[in-house]
Short mmCIF file of C-alpha atoms and ligand atoms in Angstrom, two decimals:
data_model
loop_
_atom_site.label_atom_id
_atom_site.label_comp_id
_atom_site.label_asym_id
_atom_site.label_seq_id
_atom_site.Cartn_x
_atom_site.Cartn_y
_atom_site.Cartn_z
CA MET V 1 0.00 0.00 0.00
CA ILE V 2 2.43 2.59 -1.21
CA GLU V 3 0.53 4.21 -4.08
CA ARG V 4 -2.12 3.26 -6.64
CA LEU V 5 -0.80 1.17 -9.50
CA ALA V 6 -2.61 0.29 -12.74
CA PHE V 7 -1.71 -2.37 -15.32
CA GLY V 8 -3.29 -4.01 -18.34
CA GLU V 9 -6.93 -3.92 -19.33
CA LEU V 10 -9.31 -1.93 -17.12
CA ALA V 11 -12.96 -0.97 -17.46
CA PRO V 12 -13.43 2.82 -17.60
CA LYS V 13 -15.40 2.71 -14.32
CA HIS V 14 -15.54 0.30 -11.41
CA HIS V 15 -18.07 -2.48 -11.77
CA THR V 16 -18.81 -1.84 -15.43
CA VAL V 17 -18.46 -4.11 -18.45
CA LEU V 18 -15.01 -5.19 -19.68
CA ARG V 19 -14.89 -7.65 -22.58
CA ASP V 20 -12.13 -9.28 -24.61
CA ALA V 21 -11.88 -8.96 -28.41
CA LYS V 22 -14.32 -11.85 -28.84
CA GLY V 23 -16.89 -10.27 -26.56
CA ASN V 24 -16.25 -12.49 -23.54
CA LEU V 25 -16.95 -10.78 -20.24
CA ARG V 26 -14.05 -10.30 -17.80
CA TRP V 27 -14.65 -11.07 -14.15
CA GLU V 28 -13.82 -8.57 -11.43
CA GLU V 29 -12.19 -9.61 -8.17
CA CYS V 30 -12.11 -6.89 -5.52
CA LEU V 31 -9.37 -7.38 -2.91
CA THR V 32 -10.55 -5.29 0.01
CA ARG V 33 -9.26 -4.36 3.46
CA ARG V 34 -11.29 -3.46 6.57
CA GLY V 35 -14.45 -4.70 4.92
CA PHE V 36 -15.10 -2.28 2.05
CA ASP V 37 -13.83 0.72 3.99
CA GLY V 38 -10.08 0.50 3.44
CA PRO V 39 -7.55 0.19 0.62
CA TYR V 40 -8.53 -2.07 -2.28
CA THR V 41 -7.42 -3.49 -5.60
CA ILE V 42 -9.68 -4.56 -8.46
CA ALA V 43 -8.36 -7.29 -10.75
CA TYR V 44 -10.02 -8.51 -13.98
CA HIS V 45 -9.95 -12.27 -14.62
CA GLU V 46 -10.62 -14.20 -17.79
CA ARG V 47 -12.59 -16.77 -15.79
CA ARG V 48 -14.65 -16.65 -12.63
CA PRO V 49 -12.17 -16.29 -9.74
CA HIS V 50 -14.40 -17.97 -7.16
CA GLU V 51 -14.69 -21.47 -8.61
CA HIS V 52 -12.94 -23.62 -6.03
CA ARG V 53 -13.62 -27.21 -5.02
CA VAL V 54 -12.74 -28.22 -1.48
CA ALA V 55 -9.75 -30.57 -1.52
CA SER V 56 -7.17 -31.86 0.90
CA ALA V 57 -4.57 -29.28 1.87
CA GLU V 58 -1.50 -31.56 1.93
CA HIS V 59 0.74 -28.58 2.69
CA GLY V 60 1.30 -26.19 5.56
CA PHE V 61 3.99 -25.03 7.94
CA ALA V 62 4.38 -25.54 11.67
CA LEU V 63 2.18 -23.42 13.92
CA PRO V 64 3.55 -21.96 17.17
CA THR V 65 2.92 -23.93 20.32
CA PRO V 66 4.07 -22.68 23.71
CA ALA V 67 7.11 -23.98 25.50
CA PRO V 68 6.87 -24.39 29.31
CA GLN V 69 6.94 -21.08 31.18
CA ARG V 70 10.44 -20.02 32.21
CA PRO V 71 12.01 -17.33 34.39
CA LEU V 72 11.97 -13.80 33.02
CA ALA V 73 15.39 -13.20 31.45
CA LYS V 74 17.17 -11.72 28.51
CA ARG V 75 17.46 -14.42 25.86
CA HIS V 76 19.67 -15.13 22.87
CA TYR V 77 18.74 -17.70 20.24
CA ARG V 78 21.10 -18.75 17.45
CA SER V 79 18.69 -19.09 14.53
CA THR V 80 21.45 -20.61 12.42
CA SER V 81 21.30 -23.63 14.76
CA VAL V 82 17.56 -24.16 14.31
CA PRO V 83 16.86 -27.09 11.95
CA THR V 84 14.37 -26.35 9.20
CA PRO V 85 12.66 -28.83 6.89
CA SER V 86 13.91 -29.20 3.33
CA GLY V 87 11.40 -28.28 0.64
CA PRO V 88 9.23 -25.28 -0.18
CA GLN V 89 8.52 -22.46 2.24
CA ILE V 90 4.87 -23.46 2.52
CA ASP V 91 6.02 -26.59 4.36
CA GLY V 92 9.22 -25.34 5.90
CA ARG V 93 8.66 -22.36 8.16
CA VAL V 94 9.63 -22.76 11.81
CA PRO V 95 8.10 -20.36 14.34
CA LEU V 96 10.42 -19.19 17.13
CA LEU V 97 8.68 -16.39 19.05
CA TYR V 98 5.07 -15.28 18.95
CA ASN V 99 2.16 -13.51 20.54
CA GLY V 100 -1.39 -12.68 19.42
CA ASP V 101 -0.14 -10.02 17.01
CA VAL V 102 2.93 -11.53 15.37
CA VAL V 103 4.57 -14.88 14.67
CA LEU V 104 8.32 -14.63 14.10
CA GLY V 105 10.04 -17.58 12.48
CA ILE V 106 12.61 -18.67 9.97
CA ALA V 107 12.63 -20.65 6.73
CA ARG V 108 15.31 -22.03 4.44
CA PRO V 109 13.33 -23.16 1.38
CA ASP V 110 15.17 -25.17 -1.25
CA ALA V 111 12.28 -25.80 -3.65
CA PRO V 112 9.52 -23.77 -5.30
CA ASP V 113 6.05 -23.86 -3.80
CA PRO V 114 4.20 -26.65 -5.64
CA VAL V 115 0.82 -24.96 -5.02
CA TYR V 116 -0.50 -21.45 -4.61
CA PHE V 117 -0.69 -20.28 -1.00
CA SER V 118 -2.78 -17.57 0.59
CA ASN V 119 -2.43 -16.50 4.20
CA ALA V 120 -5.88 -15.30 5.23
CA ASP V 121 -4.74 -14.88 8.85
CA ALA V 122 -2.01 -12.31 8.41
CA ASP V 123 -0.09 -9.90 6.29
CA GLU V 124 3.35 -11.36 5.78
CA LEU V 125 6.77 -9.77 5.80
CA PHE V 126 9.86 -11.76 4.91
CA TYR V 127 13.38 -10.53 5.43
CA VAL V 128 15.83 -12.22 3.05
CA PHE V 129 18.91 -12.89 5.17
CA GLU V 130 20.35 -15.08 2.39
CA GLY V 131 19.07 -15.93 -1.06
CA SER V 132 17.18 -14.56 -4.03
CA GLY V 133 14.33 -15.59 -6.26
CA LEU V 134 10.86 -14.76 -7.48
CA LEU V 135 7.51 -14.15 -5.85
CA ARG V 136 4.71 -14.94 -8.28
CA THR V 137 1.21 -13.54 -7.81
CA MET V 138 -1.78 -12.86 -10.05
CA LEU V 139 -0.84 -9.16 -9.80
CA GLY V 140 2.64 -9.77 -11.19
CA ASP V 141 6.10 -11.09 -10.42
CA LEU V 142 8.54 -9.63 -7.92
CA ARG V 143 12.26 -10.40 -7.86
CA TYR V 144 13.82 -10.50 -4.42
CA GLU V 145 17.47 -10.42 -3.40
CA LYS V 146 19.50 -10.71 -0.22
CA ASP V 147 18.73 -7.87 2.23
CA ASP V 148 15.20 -7.35 0.87
CA TYR V 149 11.97 -7.18 2.79
CA ILE V 150 9.11 -8.88 0.90
CA TYR V 151 5.59 -7.80 1.81
CA VAL V 152 2.55 -9.91 0.89
CA PRO V 153 -0.94 -8.68 1.82
CA ARG V 154 -3.29 -10.99 3.65
CA GLY V 155 -5.40 -13.12 1.34
CA LEU V 156 -3.40 -12.69 -1.88
CA PHE V 157 -2.35 -16.11 -3.21
CA TYR V 158 1.26 -16.49 -4.24
CA ARG V 159 4.07 -18.90 -4.96
CA PHE V 160 7.75 -18.53 -4.11
CA ILE V 161 10.25 -19.71 -6.73
CA PRO V 162 13.67 -19.48 -5.04
CA ASP V 163 16.88 -19.34 -7.03
CA ALA V 164 19.41 -22.13 -6.54
CA GLY V 165 21.64 -21.76 -3.50
CA LEU V 166 21.09 -21.07 0.17
CA GLN V 167 17.91 -19.31 1.18
CA SER V 168 17.52 -18.08 4.73
CA TRP V 169 14.60 -15.87 5.69
CA LEU V 170 13.11 -14.23 8.73
CA CYS V 171 9.34 -14.71 8.41
CA ILE V 172 6.87 -12.37 10.11
CA GLU V 173 3.13 -13.00 10.21
CA ALA V 174 1.29 -9.88 11.36
CA MET V 175 -2.27 -10.77 12.34
CA GLY V 176 -3.47 -7.15 12.40
CA GLY V 177 -1.79 -6.16 9.14
CA ILE V 178 1.36 -4.27 8.21
CA HIS V 179 1.47 -0.73 6.93
CA ILE V 180 3.71 2.27 6.46
CA PRO V 181 3.89 4.20 9.76
CA ARG V 182 1.42 7.07 9.61
CA GLN V 183 4.06 9.64 10.53
CA TRP V 184 5.89 9.00 7.27
CA ARG V 185 2.90 10.06 5.13
CA ASN V 186 1.55 13.50 4.33
CA ASP V 187 -2.12 14.51 4.28
CA VAL V 188 -2.77 12.95 0.87
CA GLY V 189 -1.01 9.68 1.65
CA GLN V 190 2.20 10.43 -0.22
CA LEU V 191 5.41 9.54 1.57
CA ARG V 192 6.71 12.73 3.16
CA MET V 193 9.82 14.30 1.68
CA ASP V 194 11.51 13.82 5.07
CA ALA V 195 10.36 10.20 5.46
CA PRO V 196 13.15 7.61 5.68
CA TYR V 197 12.21 6.28 2.23
CA SER V 198 10.49 7.53 -0.90
CA HIS V 199 8.08 5.91 -3.34
CA ARG V 200 11.05 5.15 -5.59
CA ASP V 201 12.63 2.93 -2.95
CA PHE V 202 9.93 0.25 -3.21
CA LYS V 203 9.99 -2.41 -5.92
CA LYS V 204 6.52 -2.96 -7.36
CA PRO V 205 5.17 -6.07 -9.13
CA THR V 206 5.95 -6.51 -12.82
CA PHE V 207 2.61 -7.36 -14.38
CA VAL V 208 2.99 -10.14 -16.92
CA GLY V 209 -0.62 -10.84 -17.87
CA PRO V 210 -2.43 -14.18 -17.96
CA MET V 211 -0.21 -17.20 -17.31
CA ASP V 212 -0.77 -20.91 -16.84
CA GLU V 213 1.82 -22.79 -14.79
CA GLY V 214 -0.31 -25.91 -14.80
CA ILE V 215 -0.95 -25.59 -11.05
CA ARG V 216 -4.55 -26.14 -10.02
CA LYS V 217 -4.18 -26.30 -6.24
CA LEU V 218 -4.63 -23.54 -3.67
CA VAL V 219 -3.89 -23.77 0.06
CA VAL V 220 -5.39 -21.14 2.34
CA LYS V 221 -4.32 -20.57 5.93
CA ARG V 222 -7.30 -19.40 7.92
CA ASP V 223 -7.84 -19.44 11.68
CA GLY V 224 -4.66 -21.40 12.21
CA GLY V 225 -5.59 -24.20 9.81
CA PHE V 226 -4.54 -25.06 6.27
CA HIS V 227 -7.38 -25.57 3.82
CA GLY V 228 -7.04 -27.05 0.33
CA PHE V 229 -8.93 -26.21 -2.84
CA SER V 230 -8.72 -27.35 -6.44
CA MET V 231 -9.45 -25.23 -9.49
CA GLU V 232 -10.41 -26.02 -13.07
CA HIS V 233 -8.21 -23.34 -14.58
CA SER V 234 -5.14 -21.27 -13.81
CA PRO V 235 -5.91 -18.50 -11.31
CA LEU V 236 -3.13 -16.42 -12.90
CA ASP V 237 -5.63 -15.28 -15.54
CA VAL V 238 -5.65 -11.58 -14.69
CA VAL V 239 -5.69 -9.23 -17.70
CA GLY V 240 -5.40 -6.00 -15.70
CA TRP V 241 -5.70 -4.51 -12.24
CA ASP V 242 -5.52 -1.28 -10.36
CA GLY V 243 -5.41 -0.37 -6.72
CA THR V 244 -3.25 -0.09 -3.64
CA VAL V 245 -3.33 -3.66 -2.29
CA TYR V 246 -0.35 -5.51 -3.76
CA PRO V 247 2.91 -7.13 -2.75
CA PHE V 248 6.15 -5.17 -2.82
CA VAL V 249 9.84 -5.49 -2.06
CA PHE V 250 11.77 -3.00 0.02
CA PRO V 251 15.57 -3.35 0.11
CA ILE V 252 16.61 -2.64 3.69
CA LEU V 253 19.61 -0.64 2.49
CA ASN V 254 17.18 1.82 0.84
CA PHE V 255 16.18 2.90 4.36
CA GLN V 256 17.57 6.37 4.98
CA PRO V 257 18.79 6.39 8.58
CA ARG V 258 18.88 9.45 10.84
CA ALA V 259 21.58 10.62 13.18
CA GLY V 260 21.10 13.31 15.79
CA LEU V 261 23.18 15.44 18.11
CA VAL V 262 22.50 12.71 20.67
CA HIS V 263 21.14 9.16 20.41
CA LEU V 264 17.74 8.86 18.73
CA PRO V 265 15.22 6.28 19.98
CA PRO V 266 14.23 3.30 17.79
CA ASP V 267 11.09 5.01 16.47
CA TRP V 268 13.33 6.88 14.05
CA HIS V 269 14.23 3.53 12.52
CA GLY V 270 10.54 2.55 12.17
CA THR V 271 10.00 0.97 8.77
CA PHE V 272 6.71 -0.93 9.04
CA ALA V 273 3.94 -0.66 11.61
CA ALA V 274 1.80 -3.60 12.65
CA ARG V 275 -0.89 -4.09 15.26
CA GLY V 276 1.04 -4.37 18.49
CA ALA V 277 4.47 -4.07 16.88
CA LEU V 278 6.86 -1.75 15.10
CA VAL V 279 9.43 -3.15 12.64
CA CYS V 280 12.65 -1.13 12.66
CA SER V 281 15.65 -1.27 10.31
CA PHE V 282 19.11 -0.64 11.72
CA VAL V 283 21.39 0.07 8.77
CA PRO V 284 24.98 1.34 8.48
CA ARG V 285 25.09 5.03 9.38
CA VAL V 286 27.02 7.83 10.95
CA VAL V 287 26.25 8.18 14.64
CA ASP V 288 25.50 11.03 17.06
CA PHE V 289 27.68 14.11 16.70
CA HIS V 290 27.64 15.88 20.08
CA PRO V 291 31.30 15.91 21.22
CA GLN V 292 30.28 14.13 24.41
CA ALA V 293 27.63 11.89 22.80
CA ILE V 294 27.37 8.25 23.83
CA PRO V 295 26.33 6.60 20.55
CA CYS V 296 25.71 3.21 22.13
CA PRO V 297 22.03 2.71 23.10
CA TYR V 298 21.41 3.72 26.70
CA PRO V 299 20.10 1.15 29.17
CA HIS V 300 16.34 1.38 29.32
CA SER V 301 13.28 -0.16 30.87
CA SER V 302 10.51 -0.06 28.32
CA TYR V 303 7.74 -1.32 30.53
CA ASP V 304 5.33 -2.04 27.73
CA CYS V 305 7.59 -3.45 25.02
CA ASP V 306 9.45 -6.67 24.38
CA GLU V 307 12.42 -6.14 22.08
CA PHE V 308 13.30 -8.66 19.34
CA ILE V 309 16.44 -8.14 17.23
CA PHE V 310 17.52 -10.27 14.28
CA TYR V 311 21.19 -9.56 13.65
CA CYS V 312 22.25 -9.64 10.00
CA ARG V 313 25.84 -8.44 9.82
CA GLY V 314 28.27 -5.69 10.80
CA ASN V 315 29.55 -4.67 14.21
CA PHE V 316 26.90 -4.69 16.91
CA THR V 317 28.29 -1.95 19.10
CA SER V 318 26.12 -2.68 22.12
CA ARG V 319 26.25 -6.48 22.19
CA ARG V 320 28.86 -9.20 22.60
CA GLY V 321 28.49 -12.81 21.61
CA VAL V 322 25.91 -12.21 18.93
CA GLY V 323 26.58 -12.74 15.25
CA PRO V 324 24.79 -13.02 11.93
CA GLY V 325 21.54 -14.91 12.44
CA SER V 326 21.43 -14.24 16.18
CA ILE V 327 18.10 -13.32 17.72
CA SER V 328 18.00 -11.43 21.00
CA HIS V 329 14.80 -11.18 23.00
CA HIS V 330 14.78 -8.65 25.81
CA PRO V 331 11.44 -8.78 27.62
CA ALA V 332 9.55 -5.98 29.30
CA GLY V 333 9.80 -6.06 33.07
CA ILE V 334 13.57 -5.90 33.39
CA PRO V 335 15.95 -3.25 32.02
CA HIS V 336 18.21 -3.99 29.11
CA GLY V 337 21.16 -2.24 27.59
CA PRO V 338 24.70 -2.65 26.32
CA HIS V 339 27.10 -5.39 27.29
CA PRO V 340 29.87 -4.47 29.75
CA GLY V 341 32.41 -2.16 28.14
CA SER V 342 30.31 -1.32 25.06
CA TYR V 343 28.76 1.87 26.45
CA GLU V 344 32.10 3.43 27.35
CA ALA V 345 33.86 2.18 24.22
CA SER V 346 31.32 3.84 21.95
CA ILE V 347 32.24 7.39 23.06
CA GLY V 348 33.90 9.16 20.18
CA THR V 349 32.89 6.64 17.50
CA LYS V 350 31.63 8.18 14.29
CA GLU V 351 29.79 5.39 12.54
CA THR V 352 28.30 1.92 12.84
CA SER V 353 28.14 -0.83 10.25
CA GLU V 354 25.38 -2.80 11.98
CA LEU V 355 22.56 -4.29 9.93
CA ALA V 356 19.64 -5.65 11.91
CA VAL V 357 15.86 -5.99 11.92
CA MET V 358 14.16 -5.13 15.19
CA LEU V 359 10.61 -5.50 16.42
CA ASP V 360 9.24 -3.84 19.52
CA THR V 361 6.09 -5.71 20.51
CA PHE V 362 3.56 -4.50 23.04
CA ASP V 363 2.45 -7.96 24.13
CA PRO V 364 4.97 -10.44 25.52
CA LEU V 365 6.68 -12.75 23.05
CA LEU V 366 6.63 -16.44 23.90
CA PRO V 367 9.30 -18.85 22.66
CA THR V 368 8.58 -22.16 20.96
CA GLU V 369 10.40 -25.40 21.65
CA ALA V 370 12.36 -24.81 18.43
CA ALA V 371 13.72 -21.55 19.87
CA LEU V 372 14.68 -23.19 23.16
CA GLY V 373 16.72 -25.75 21.27
CA ALA V 374 18.94 -22.98 19.91
CA GLU V 375 19.28 -20.89 23.06
CA ASP V 376 22.58 -19.49 24.31
CA PRO V 377 22.32 -20.38 28.03
CA GLY V 378 24.93 -17.86 29.21
CA TYR V 379 23.29 -14.77 27.74
CA GLN V 380 21.50 -13.37 30.81
CA ASP V 381 24.70 -13.46 32.87
CA SER V 382 26.81 -12.02 30.06
CA PHE V 383 25.59 -8.58 31.10
CA ILE V 384 27.23 -8.85 34.52
CA GLY V 385 30.61 -7.28 35.26
CA GLY V 386 32.76 -4.81 33.41
FE1 LIG D 401 15.62 -1.78 23.66
#
C-alpha cells in the first residue's frame, strides 16, 4: 500500500463491463481491506475467480505452540542452529517467538512452492537474510534479493520460486496487518519528503498478464488451519488490475537512517507498523555528533515493550556474543542495555556498520520449543561485570 498502481486492461469505471476482443466478459475480483472501507485493488480475470472445489490441503507449515513457562530473562537464540525442513517455504517455516499479534520464524526453502498459497490470517513480511528468487502472484512477479523485505498482503495467493543456493529468511506473520507508519505520510497519503524512504525505494510487481503454470491447487491458511482447494483453470488469468493492495519489495539498504546530536530512539528507525508491533531497520550510518555523545544505546526499561532483534551483519556496538543470524529477546519487566564495556567504548565513535531488523512488541513474546533448542544459556549473565 504505497501508491495506486494500474496495469493491463481496465474498465473505464468500477463495476462496469469489460470484454475481450471476442466479446467475452471479464470477471472482477475486488481485494478489500477493513471490509469495504479500506484500501482495495480490483483485478479482472478471464474466468470466474471464485470457482474452487474443497480438496485436501496436503501442505502447511508448523504453527507456534508454547514452551513451558520459564524465568523472566534476557534471551539469545542462534537461529542458524535451528533445523528447518527441506522443501518449499509453505512446508518449511519454523516459528520461534510469537504472541497474538505476530509470529516470528525462519525458513530455508530449497524448492519452489508446488501450489499457490494464501495466508488469510495475516499480512506477511519476509526478510531475506540469504538468497534470491521470485515471488509470483496474479498481480505480477517480484524479484527479491538478499537484504530485501518482501511484503505480501493478507489473502493474496502467491508462490515462491527461489533461485538455486542457500535461502535463509526471517518470516513475520502480522495478524493485524502491516502498513507504512502514519508519521511517514503527508495529508494525501504520499510519503513525506523527510520520510526515511520515498516511493522510488519500493519495488513494485511486474505485471505479466495471464499465465498458466499448470498448477490447479490452492492452500489457504485461515484461523490457524490449512485448507485445500482445487481449481479447473489457472488463477493467474488476470488481464489487468488497479489499486493499492499488492505485494512489494523493500531493500533494507534503501532505508535512509537518521543521526542526531545525541542518540535517537528506535522510532526513528521505524520501517513498518503492525498491530502491536513496530518493525525497525538498523542500517549502516554515521552516529551522534555531540562531542560528548554516547552513541551506544542507553540502558532502558521499556515497561510495555518486548524487544526482538535479528542480527544480520556488521559490528553490533552494544552487544557481545551475537553474530549473523542471532536473535536477541529482551522482555519488558527488566531493564536492558549494552554489554559491559560497550557503552564506554562507543564514546567518540563516528559510525556503525550494523545491519539488523528489530521489532518492539507491546504484548509479551513467547518462545517455541524450536527456539529453546537454539538458546545461548549464558546470555543473561553475560551482562554482569565490566
Ligand atoms: Fe531496547
